[in-house]
Coordinates of C-alpha atoms in Angstrom, one line a residue:
Chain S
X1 CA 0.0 0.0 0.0
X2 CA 1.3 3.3 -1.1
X3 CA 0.3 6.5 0.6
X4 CA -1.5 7.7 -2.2
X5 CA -3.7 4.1 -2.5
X6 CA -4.7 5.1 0.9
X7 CA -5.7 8.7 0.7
X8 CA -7.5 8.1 -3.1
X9 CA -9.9 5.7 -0.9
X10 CA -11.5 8.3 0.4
X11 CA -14.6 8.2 -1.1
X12 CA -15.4 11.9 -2.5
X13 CA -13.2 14.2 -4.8
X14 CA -10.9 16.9 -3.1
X15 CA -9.3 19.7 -4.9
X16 CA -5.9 19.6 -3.1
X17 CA -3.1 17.8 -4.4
X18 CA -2.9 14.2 -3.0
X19 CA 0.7 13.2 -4.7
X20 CA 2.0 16.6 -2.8
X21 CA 0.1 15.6 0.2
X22 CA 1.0 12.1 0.3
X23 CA 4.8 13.3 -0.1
X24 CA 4.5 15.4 2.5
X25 CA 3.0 12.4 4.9
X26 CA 5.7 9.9 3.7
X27 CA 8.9 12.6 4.9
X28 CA 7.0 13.2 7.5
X29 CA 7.1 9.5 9.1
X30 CA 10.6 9.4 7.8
X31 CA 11.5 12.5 9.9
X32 CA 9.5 11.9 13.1
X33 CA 11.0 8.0 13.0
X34 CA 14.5 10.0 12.5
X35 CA 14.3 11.6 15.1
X36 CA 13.0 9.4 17.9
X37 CA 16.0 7.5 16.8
X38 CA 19.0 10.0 16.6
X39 CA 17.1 11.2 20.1
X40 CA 18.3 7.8 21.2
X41 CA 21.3 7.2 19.9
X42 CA 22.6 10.4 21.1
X43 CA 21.6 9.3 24.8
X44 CA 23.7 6.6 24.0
X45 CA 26.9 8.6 23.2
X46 CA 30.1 8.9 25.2
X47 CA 29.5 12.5 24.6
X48 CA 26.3 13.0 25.8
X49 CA 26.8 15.9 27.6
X50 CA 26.9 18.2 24.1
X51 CA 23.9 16.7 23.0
X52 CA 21.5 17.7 25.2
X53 CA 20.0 20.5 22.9
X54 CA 20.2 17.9 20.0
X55 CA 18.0 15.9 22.1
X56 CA 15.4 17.9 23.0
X57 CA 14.7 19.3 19.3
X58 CA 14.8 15.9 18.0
X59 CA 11.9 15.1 20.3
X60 CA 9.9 18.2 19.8
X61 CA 10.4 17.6 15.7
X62 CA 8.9 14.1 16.7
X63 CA 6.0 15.4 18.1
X64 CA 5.5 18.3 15.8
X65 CA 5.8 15.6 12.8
X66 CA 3.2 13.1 14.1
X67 CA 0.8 15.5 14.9
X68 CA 1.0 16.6 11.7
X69 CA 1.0 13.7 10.0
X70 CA -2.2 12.5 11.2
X71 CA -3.7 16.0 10.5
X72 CA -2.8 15.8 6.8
X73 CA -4.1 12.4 6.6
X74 CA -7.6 13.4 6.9
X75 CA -9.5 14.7 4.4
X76 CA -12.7 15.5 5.6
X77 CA -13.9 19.4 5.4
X78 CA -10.2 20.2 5.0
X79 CA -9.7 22.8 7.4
X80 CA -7.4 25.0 5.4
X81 CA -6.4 27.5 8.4
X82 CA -5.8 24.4 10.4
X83 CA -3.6 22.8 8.0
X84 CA -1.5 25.6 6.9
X85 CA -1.3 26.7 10.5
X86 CA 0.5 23.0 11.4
X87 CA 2.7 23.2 8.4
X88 CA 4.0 26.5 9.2
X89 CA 4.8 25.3 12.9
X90 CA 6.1 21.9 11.8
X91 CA 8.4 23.9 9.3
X92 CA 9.9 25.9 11.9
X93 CA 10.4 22.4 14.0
X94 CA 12.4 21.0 11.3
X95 CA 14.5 23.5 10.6
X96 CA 15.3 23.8 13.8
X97 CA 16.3 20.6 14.4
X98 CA 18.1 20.3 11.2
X99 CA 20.4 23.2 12.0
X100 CA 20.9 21.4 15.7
X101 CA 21.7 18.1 14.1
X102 CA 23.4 19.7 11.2
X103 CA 26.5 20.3 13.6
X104 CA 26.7 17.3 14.9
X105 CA 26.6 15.4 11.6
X106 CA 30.7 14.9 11.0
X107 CA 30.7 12.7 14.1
X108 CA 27.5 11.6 14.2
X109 CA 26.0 9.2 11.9
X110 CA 22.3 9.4 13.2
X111 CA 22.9 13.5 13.5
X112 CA 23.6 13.1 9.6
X113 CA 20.9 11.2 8.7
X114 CA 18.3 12.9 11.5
X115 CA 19.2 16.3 9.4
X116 CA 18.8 15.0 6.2
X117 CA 15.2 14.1 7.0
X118 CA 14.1 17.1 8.6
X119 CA 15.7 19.2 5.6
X120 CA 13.1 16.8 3.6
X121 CA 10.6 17.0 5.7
X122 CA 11.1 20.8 5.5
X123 CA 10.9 20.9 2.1
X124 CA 8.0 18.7 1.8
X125 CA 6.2 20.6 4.0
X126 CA 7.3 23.9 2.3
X127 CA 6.0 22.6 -1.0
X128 CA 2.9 21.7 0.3
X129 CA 2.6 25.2 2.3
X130 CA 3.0 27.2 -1.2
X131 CA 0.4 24.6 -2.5
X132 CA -2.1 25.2 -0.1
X133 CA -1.3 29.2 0.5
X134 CA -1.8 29.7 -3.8
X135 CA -5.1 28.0 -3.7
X136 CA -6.8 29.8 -0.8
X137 CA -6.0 33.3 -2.9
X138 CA -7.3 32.2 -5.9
X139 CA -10.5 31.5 -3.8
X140 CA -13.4 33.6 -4.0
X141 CA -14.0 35.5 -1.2
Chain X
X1 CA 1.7 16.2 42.3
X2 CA 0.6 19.3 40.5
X3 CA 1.7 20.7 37.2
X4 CA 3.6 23.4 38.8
X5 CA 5.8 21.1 41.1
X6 CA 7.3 19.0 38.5
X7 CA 8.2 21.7 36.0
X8 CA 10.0 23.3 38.9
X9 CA 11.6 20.2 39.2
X10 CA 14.1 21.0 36.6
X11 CA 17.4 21.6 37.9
X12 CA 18.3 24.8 36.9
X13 CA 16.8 28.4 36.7
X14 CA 14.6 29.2 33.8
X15 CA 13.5 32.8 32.7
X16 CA 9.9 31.4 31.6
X17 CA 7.0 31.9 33.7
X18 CA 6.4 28.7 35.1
X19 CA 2.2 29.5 36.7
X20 CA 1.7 30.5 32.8
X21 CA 3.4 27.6 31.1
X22 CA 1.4 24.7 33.5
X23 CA -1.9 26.8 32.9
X24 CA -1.4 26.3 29.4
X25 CA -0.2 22.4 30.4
X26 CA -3.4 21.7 32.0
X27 CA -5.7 23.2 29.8
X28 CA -3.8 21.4 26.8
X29 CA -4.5 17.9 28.2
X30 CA -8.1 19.2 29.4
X31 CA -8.8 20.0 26.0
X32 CA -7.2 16.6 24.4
X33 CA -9.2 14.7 26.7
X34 CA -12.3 16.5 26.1
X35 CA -12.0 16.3 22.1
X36 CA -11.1 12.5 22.4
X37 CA -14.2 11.9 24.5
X38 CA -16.5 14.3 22.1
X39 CA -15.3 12.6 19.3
X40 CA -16.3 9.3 20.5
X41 CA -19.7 10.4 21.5
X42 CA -20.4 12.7 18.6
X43 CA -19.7 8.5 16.7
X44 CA -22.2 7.4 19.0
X45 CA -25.2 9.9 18.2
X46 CA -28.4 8.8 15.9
X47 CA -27.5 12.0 14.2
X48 CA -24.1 11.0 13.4
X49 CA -24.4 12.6 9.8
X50 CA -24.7 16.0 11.3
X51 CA -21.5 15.7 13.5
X52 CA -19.1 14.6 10.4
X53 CA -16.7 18.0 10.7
X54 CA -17.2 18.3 14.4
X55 CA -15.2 14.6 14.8
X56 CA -12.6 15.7 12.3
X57 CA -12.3 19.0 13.5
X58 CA -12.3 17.4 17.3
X59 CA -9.5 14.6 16.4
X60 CA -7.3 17.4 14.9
X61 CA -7.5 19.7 18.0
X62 CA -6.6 16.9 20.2
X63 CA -3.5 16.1 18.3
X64 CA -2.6 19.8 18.6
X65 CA -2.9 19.9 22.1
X66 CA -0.9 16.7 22.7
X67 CA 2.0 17.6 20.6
X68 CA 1.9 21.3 22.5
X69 CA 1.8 20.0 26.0
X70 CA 4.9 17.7 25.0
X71 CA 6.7 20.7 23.7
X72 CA 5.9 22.9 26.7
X73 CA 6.9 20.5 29.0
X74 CA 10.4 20.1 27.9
X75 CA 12.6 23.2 29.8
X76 CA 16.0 22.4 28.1
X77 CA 17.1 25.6 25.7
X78 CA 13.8 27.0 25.3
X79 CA 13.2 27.0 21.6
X80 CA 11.5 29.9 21.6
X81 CA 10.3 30.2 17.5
X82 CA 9.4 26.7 18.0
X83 CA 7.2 27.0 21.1
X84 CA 5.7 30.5 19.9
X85 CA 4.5 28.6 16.3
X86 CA 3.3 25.6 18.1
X87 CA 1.3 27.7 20.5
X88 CA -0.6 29.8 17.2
X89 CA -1.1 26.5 15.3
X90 CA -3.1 25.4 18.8
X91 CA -5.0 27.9 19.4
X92 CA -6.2 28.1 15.7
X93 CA -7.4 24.2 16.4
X94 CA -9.0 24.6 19.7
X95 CA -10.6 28.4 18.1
X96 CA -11.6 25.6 14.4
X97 CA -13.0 22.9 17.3
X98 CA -14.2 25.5 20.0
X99 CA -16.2 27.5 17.2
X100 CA -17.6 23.6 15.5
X101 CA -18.4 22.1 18.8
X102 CA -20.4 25.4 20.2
X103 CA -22.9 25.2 17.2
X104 CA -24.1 21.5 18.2
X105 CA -24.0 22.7 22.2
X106 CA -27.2 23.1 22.9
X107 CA -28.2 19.4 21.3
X108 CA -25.3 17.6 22.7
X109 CA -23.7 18.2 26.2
X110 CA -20.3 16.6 25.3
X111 CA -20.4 19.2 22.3
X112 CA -20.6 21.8 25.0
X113 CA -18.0 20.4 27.4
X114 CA -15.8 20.3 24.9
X115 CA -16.5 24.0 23.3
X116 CA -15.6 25.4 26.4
X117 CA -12.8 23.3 27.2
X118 CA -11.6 24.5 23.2
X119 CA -12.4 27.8 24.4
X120 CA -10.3 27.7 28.0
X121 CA -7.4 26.2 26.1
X122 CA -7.5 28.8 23.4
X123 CA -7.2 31.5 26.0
X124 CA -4.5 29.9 27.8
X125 CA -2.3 29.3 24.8
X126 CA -2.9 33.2 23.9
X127 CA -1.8 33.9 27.3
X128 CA 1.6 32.2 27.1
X129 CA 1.9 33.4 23.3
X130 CA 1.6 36.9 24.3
X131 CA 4.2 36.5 27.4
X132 CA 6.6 34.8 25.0
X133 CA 6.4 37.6 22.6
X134 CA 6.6 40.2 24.5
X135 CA 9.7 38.9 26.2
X136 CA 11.1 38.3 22.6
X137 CA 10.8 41.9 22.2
X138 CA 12.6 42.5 25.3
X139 CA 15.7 41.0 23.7
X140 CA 18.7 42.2 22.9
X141 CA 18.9 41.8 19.3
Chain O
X1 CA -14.9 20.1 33.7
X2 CA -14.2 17.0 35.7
X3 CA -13.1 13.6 33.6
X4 CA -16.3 12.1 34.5
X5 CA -18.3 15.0 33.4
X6 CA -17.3 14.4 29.8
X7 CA -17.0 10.7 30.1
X8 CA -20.8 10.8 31.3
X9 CA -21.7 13.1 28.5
X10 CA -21.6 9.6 26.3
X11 CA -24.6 9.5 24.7
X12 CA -25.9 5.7 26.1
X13 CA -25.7 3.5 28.8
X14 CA -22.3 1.6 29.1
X15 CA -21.9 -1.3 31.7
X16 CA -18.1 -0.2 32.3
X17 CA -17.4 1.8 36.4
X18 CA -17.2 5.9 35.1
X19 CA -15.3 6.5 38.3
X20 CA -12.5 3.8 37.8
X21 CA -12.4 4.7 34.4
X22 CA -12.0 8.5 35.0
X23 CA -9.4 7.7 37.7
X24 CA -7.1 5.9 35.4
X25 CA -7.4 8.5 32.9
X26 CA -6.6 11.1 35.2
X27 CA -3.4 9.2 36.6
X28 CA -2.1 8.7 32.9
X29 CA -2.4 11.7 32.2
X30 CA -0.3 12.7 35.5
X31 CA 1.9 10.1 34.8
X32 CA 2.9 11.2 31.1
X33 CA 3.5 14.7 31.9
X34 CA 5.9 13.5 34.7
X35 CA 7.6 11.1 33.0
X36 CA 8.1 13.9 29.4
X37 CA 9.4 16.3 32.1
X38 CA 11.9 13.9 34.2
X39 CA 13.0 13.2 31.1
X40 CA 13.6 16.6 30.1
X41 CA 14.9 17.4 33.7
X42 CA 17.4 14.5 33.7
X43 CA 18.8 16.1 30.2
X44 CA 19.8 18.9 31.9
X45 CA 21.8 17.7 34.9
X46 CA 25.2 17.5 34.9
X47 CA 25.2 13.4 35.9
X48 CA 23.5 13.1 32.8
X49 CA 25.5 9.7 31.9
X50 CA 24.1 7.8 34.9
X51 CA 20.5 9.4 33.9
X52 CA 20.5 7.5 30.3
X53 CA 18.1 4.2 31.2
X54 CA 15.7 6.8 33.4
X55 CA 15.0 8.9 30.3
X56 CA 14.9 6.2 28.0
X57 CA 12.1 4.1 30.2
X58 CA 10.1 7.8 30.9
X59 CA 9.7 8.3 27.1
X60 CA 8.5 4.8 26.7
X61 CA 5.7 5.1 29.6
X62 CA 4.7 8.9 28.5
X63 CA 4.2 7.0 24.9
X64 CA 2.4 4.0 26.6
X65 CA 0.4 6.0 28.8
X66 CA -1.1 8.9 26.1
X67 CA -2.3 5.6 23.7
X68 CA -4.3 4.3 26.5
X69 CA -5.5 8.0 27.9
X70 CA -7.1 8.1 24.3
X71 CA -7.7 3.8 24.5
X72 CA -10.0 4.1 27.5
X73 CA -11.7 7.8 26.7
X74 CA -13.4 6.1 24.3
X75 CA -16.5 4.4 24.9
X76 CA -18.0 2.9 21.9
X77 CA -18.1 -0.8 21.4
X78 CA -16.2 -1.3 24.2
X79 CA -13.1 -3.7 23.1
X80 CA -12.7 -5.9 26.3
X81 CA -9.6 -7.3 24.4
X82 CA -7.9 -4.2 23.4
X83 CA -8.3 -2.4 26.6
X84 CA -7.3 -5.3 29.0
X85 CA -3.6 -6.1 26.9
X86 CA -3.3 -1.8 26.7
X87 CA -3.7 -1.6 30.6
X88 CA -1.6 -4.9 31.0
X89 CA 1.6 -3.1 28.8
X90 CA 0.9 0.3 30.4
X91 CA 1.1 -0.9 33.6
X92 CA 4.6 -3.2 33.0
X93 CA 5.7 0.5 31.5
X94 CA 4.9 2.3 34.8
X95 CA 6.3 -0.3 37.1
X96 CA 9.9 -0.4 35.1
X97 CA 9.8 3.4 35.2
X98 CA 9.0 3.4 38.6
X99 CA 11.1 1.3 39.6
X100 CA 13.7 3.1 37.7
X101 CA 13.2 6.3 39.1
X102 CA 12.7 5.0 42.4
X103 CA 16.5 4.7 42.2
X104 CA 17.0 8.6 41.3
X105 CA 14.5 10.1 44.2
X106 CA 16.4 10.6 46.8
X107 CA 19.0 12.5 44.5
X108 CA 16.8 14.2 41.9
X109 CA 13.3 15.7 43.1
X110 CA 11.7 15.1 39.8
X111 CA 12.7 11.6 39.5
X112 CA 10.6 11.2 42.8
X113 CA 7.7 12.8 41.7
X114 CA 7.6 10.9 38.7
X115 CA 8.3 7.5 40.5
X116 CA 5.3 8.2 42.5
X117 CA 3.3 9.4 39.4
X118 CA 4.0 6.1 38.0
X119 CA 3.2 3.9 41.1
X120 CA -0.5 5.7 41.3
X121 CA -1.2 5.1 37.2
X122 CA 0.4 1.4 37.6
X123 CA -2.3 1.3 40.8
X124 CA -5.3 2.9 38.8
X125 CA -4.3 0.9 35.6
X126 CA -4.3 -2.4 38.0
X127 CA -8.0 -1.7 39.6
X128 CA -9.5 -1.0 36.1
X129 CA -8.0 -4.3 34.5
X130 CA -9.4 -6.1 37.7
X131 CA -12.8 -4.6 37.3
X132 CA -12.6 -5.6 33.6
X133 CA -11.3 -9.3 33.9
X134 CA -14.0 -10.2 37.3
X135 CA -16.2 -8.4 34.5
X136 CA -15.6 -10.5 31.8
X137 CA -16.0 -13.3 33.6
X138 CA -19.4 -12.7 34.8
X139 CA -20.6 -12.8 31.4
X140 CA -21.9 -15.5 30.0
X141 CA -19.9 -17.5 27.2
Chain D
X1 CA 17.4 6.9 4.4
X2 CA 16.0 3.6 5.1
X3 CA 14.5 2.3 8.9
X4 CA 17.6 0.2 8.9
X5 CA 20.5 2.8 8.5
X6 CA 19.2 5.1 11.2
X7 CA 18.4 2.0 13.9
X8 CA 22.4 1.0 12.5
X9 CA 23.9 4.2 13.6
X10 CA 23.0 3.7 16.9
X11 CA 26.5 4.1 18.5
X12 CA 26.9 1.0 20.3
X13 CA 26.3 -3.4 19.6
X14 CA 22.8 -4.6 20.3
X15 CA 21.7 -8.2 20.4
X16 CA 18.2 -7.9 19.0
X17 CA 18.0 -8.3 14.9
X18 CA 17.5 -5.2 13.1
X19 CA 15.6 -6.5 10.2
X20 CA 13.2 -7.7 12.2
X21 CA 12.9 -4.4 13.8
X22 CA 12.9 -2.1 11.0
X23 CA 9.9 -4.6 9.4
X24 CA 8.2 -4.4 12.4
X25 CA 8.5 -0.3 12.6
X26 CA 7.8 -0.1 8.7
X27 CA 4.6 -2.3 9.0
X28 CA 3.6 0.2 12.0
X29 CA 3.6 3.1 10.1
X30 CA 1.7 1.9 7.5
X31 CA -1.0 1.2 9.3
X32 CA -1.5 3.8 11.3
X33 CA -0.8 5.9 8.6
X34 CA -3.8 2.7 6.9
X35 CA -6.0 3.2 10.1
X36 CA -6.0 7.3 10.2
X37 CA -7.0 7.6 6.7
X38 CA -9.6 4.5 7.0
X39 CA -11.5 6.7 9.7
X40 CA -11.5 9.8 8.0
X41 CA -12.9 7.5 5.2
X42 CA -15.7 6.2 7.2
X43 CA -16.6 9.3 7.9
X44 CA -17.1 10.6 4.9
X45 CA -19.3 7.5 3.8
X46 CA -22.8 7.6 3.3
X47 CA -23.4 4.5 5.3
X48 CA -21.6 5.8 8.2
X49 CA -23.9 4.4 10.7
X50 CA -22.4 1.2 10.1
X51 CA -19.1 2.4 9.8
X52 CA -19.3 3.8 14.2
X53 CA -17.2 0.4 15.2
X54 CA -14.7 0.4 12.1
X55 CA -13.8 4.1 13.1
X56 CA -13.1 3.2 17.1
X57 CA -11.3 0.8 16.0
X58 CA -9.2 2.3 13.9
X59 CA -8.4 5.2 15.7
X60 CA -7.6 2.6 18.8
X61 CA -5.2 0.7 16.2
X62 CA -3.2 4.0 15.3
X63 CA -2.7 4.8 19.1
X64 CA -1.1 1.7 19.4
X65 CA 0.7 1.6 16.7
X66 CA 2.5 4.8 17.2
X67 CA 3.3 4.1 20.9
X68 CA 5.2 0.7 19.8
X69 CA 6.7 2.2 16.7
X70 CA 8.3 4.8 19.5
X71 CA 9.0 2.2 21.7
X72 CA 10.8 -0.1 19.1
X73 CA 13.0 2.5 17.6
X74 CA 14.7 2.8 21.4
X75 CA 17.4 1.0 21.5
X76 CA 19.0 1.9 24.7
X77 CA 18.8 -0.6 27.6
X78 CA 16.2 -3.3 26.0
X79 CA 13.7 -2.7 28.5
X80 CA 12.5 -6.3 27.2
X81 CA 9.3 -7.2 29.0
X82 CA 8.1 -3.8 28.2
X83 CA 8.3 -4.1 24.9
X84 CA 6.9 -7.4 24.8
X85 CA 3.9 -6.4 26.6
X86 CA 3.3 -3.4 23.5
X87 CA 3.9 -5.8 20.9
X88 CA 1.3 -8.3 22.5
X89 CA -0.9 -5.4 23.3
X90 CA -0.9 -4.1 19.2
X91 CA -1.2 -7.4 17.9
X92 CA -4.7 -7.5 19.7
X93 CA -5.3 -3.9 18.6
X94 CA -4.1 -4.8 14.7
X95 CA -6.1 -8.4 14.5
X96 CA -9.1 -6.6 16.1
X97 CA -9.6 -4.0 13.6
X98 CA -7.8 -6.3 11.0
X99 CA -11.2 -8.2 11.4
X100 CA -13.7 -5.2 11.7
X101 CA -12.4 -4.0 8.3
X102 CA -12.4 -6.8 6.9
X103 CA -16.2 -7.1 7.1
X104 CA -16.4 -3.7 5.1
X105 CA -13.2 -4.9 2.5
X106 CA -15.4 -5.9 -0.6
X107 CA -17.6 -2.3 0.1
X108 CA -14.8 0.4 0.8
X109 CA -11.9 0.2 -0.9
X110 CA -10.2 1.9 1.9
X111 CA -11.5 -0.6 4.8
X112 CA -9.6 -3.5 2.3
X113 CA -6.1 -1.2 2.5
X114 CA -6.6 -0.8 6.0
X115 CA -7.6 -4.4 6.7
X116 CA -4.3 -5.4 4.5
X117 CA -2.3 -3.2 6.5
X118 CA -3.6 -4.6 9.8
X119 CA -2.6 -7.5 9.0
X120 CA 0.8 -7.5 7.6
X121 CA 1.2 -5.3 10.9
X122 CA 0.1 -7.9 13.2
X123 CA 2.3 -10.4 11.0
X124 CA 5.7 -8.2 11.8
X125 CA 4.9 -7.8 14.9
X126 CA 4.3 -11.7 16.0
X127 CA 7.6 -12.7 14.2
X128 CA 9.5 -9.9 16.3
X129 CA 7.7 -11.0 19.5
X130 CA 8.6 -14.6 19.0
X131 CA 12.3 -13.7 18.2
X132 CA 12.1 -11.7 21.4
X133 CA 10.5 -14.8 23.3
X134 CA 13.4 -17.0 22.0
X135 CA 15.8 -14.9 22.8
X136 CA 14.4 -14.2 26.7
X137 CA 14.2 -18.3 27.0
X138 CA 17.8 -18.4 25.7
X139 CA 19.0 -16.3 28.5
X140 CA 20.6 -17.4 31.4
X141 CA 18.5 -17.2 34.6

């Protein structure tokens, strides 16, 4: 089951994009999984002690990333303020935490990979923003 | 134990005002609990057809205000563009749910509970959102 | 709004004990916001390396305990199944975090709290799967 | 970045098999990612009356699912009998809503995803629970 199997089972037509949508979803899980797990592994480093900060943004970009993710998921009565309201805060969690990880990533395997999905999930997310933000102005009032 | 005690708990001296932050705490899981339950309930009416966008709009909000009460918990570094775009993206869910949920409270008492508990979360998010701001202004650039 | 208000706002008659059931949920929800901030509050001390295990077992039973806040605030259908094996895994998540925390109180302040915040979900978790299994055997095969 | 290059760079040699792990986590997402967008589906469908079971169980199925994908992505200290207890607890929650959607499989394409997804869950998560088992009755007393 792809992503987009799942959310063209919904059983009605909606005007937003579902292949932007279900991209978004899919870096999503990638970057909230990332995270949780370079959370983790940095408690498990000899260094631990410099990582504290790295730590507590990964777990934040976890939570911000779920949430999300469930949020997008649904389709029902699409809530556009909701939605872009989420993305904007879930952008600013992953590029936070993509920065944070970003120095870490030379010595740090999981910091490397942990940035490189919260830059995609970022971007996902960005993508999806611009989607959404074009298609409430071209909205009549 | 209350809110209060075990965010003062952490070991060292934070400039955030602690009474605000576990108002905002205890509202958040208040209002997750509340939109769980009138979710559930709202699935349980005859008029269940009626109450389509107030379960959407109900499941969203409590994923919002799970996610924020996480994020507000955590003291370490105070990610402070994180926690301020968190805190908007809330309180435009509990405003979406508060706003859906009041139209069907005179019908349906969970509706109600839930409107108000949307509405007391809301106000405590704006609360902390305005502190934080203003003591973001108060910075030295 | 008390947890049994909105639980009792349920639309029709369930068999299940509103009062053990709002107890539970109110521990868990004590219990996770203890364990996300002794977690947070063991990041930041400077014994951090013998705090590793402690955070690691308080993120596990804040996760454990926020699936079955949302598990048992639901009231439709009741799924004897589900709910008995959630409460059985929630409350083998509060008794290792307890007991690991236990180890930390008389040093740290918010590993005490959050030992005893697990001991009182693990006790409210245990009466509500008792209820449920002398339950379930009362009824006829 | 796939699940089993982050879970690799965790910094230090543990006993339990990856692959099994990273199955287990992938199969997770999916369905709660499966069981999110199943309810939202129900919702939207005419028959929704008949659909008031398949949405609590879904929505109990992606609680679970993303407590134990959490859970399993922690690698520090094997906290085994906690994690055994999750995995028994969302097999129940996967075979139980496996089975409700299954009912609805041949009428919603979405129930048929979510039933598929339920059940290659479950799957994943009984061959990682009886590698666990093994390996607990391999262990010295």
């Amino acid at each position: 089951m792809n992503t987009t199997d799942i959310l063209e089972a919904y059983p009605h037509e909606v005007e937003t994009d579902v292949a932007l949508i279900a991209d978004a979803i899919d870096a999503l899980q990638r970057c909230a999984l990332a995270c949780t797990a370079c959370a983790d592994a940095c408690l498990a480093e000899d260094m631990i002690g410099d990582l504290r900060l790295c730590i507590r943004t990964d777990l934040d970009c976890a939570d911000s990333c779920e949430a999300l993710t469930r949020i997008l998921t649904r389709r029902l009565g699409y809530p556009g303020a909701v939605i872009r309201a989420h993305l904007q805060a879930c952008i600013i969690a992953c590029s936070t935490c993509g920065d944070e990880c970003a120095q870490h990533a030379e010595m740090h395997e999981h910091c490397r990979l942990c940035a490189e999905a919260c830059r995609a999930c970022e971007a996902a997310c960005r993508a999806l923003l611009s989607a959404a933000e074009s298609s409430e102005k071209a909205m009549p009032a």
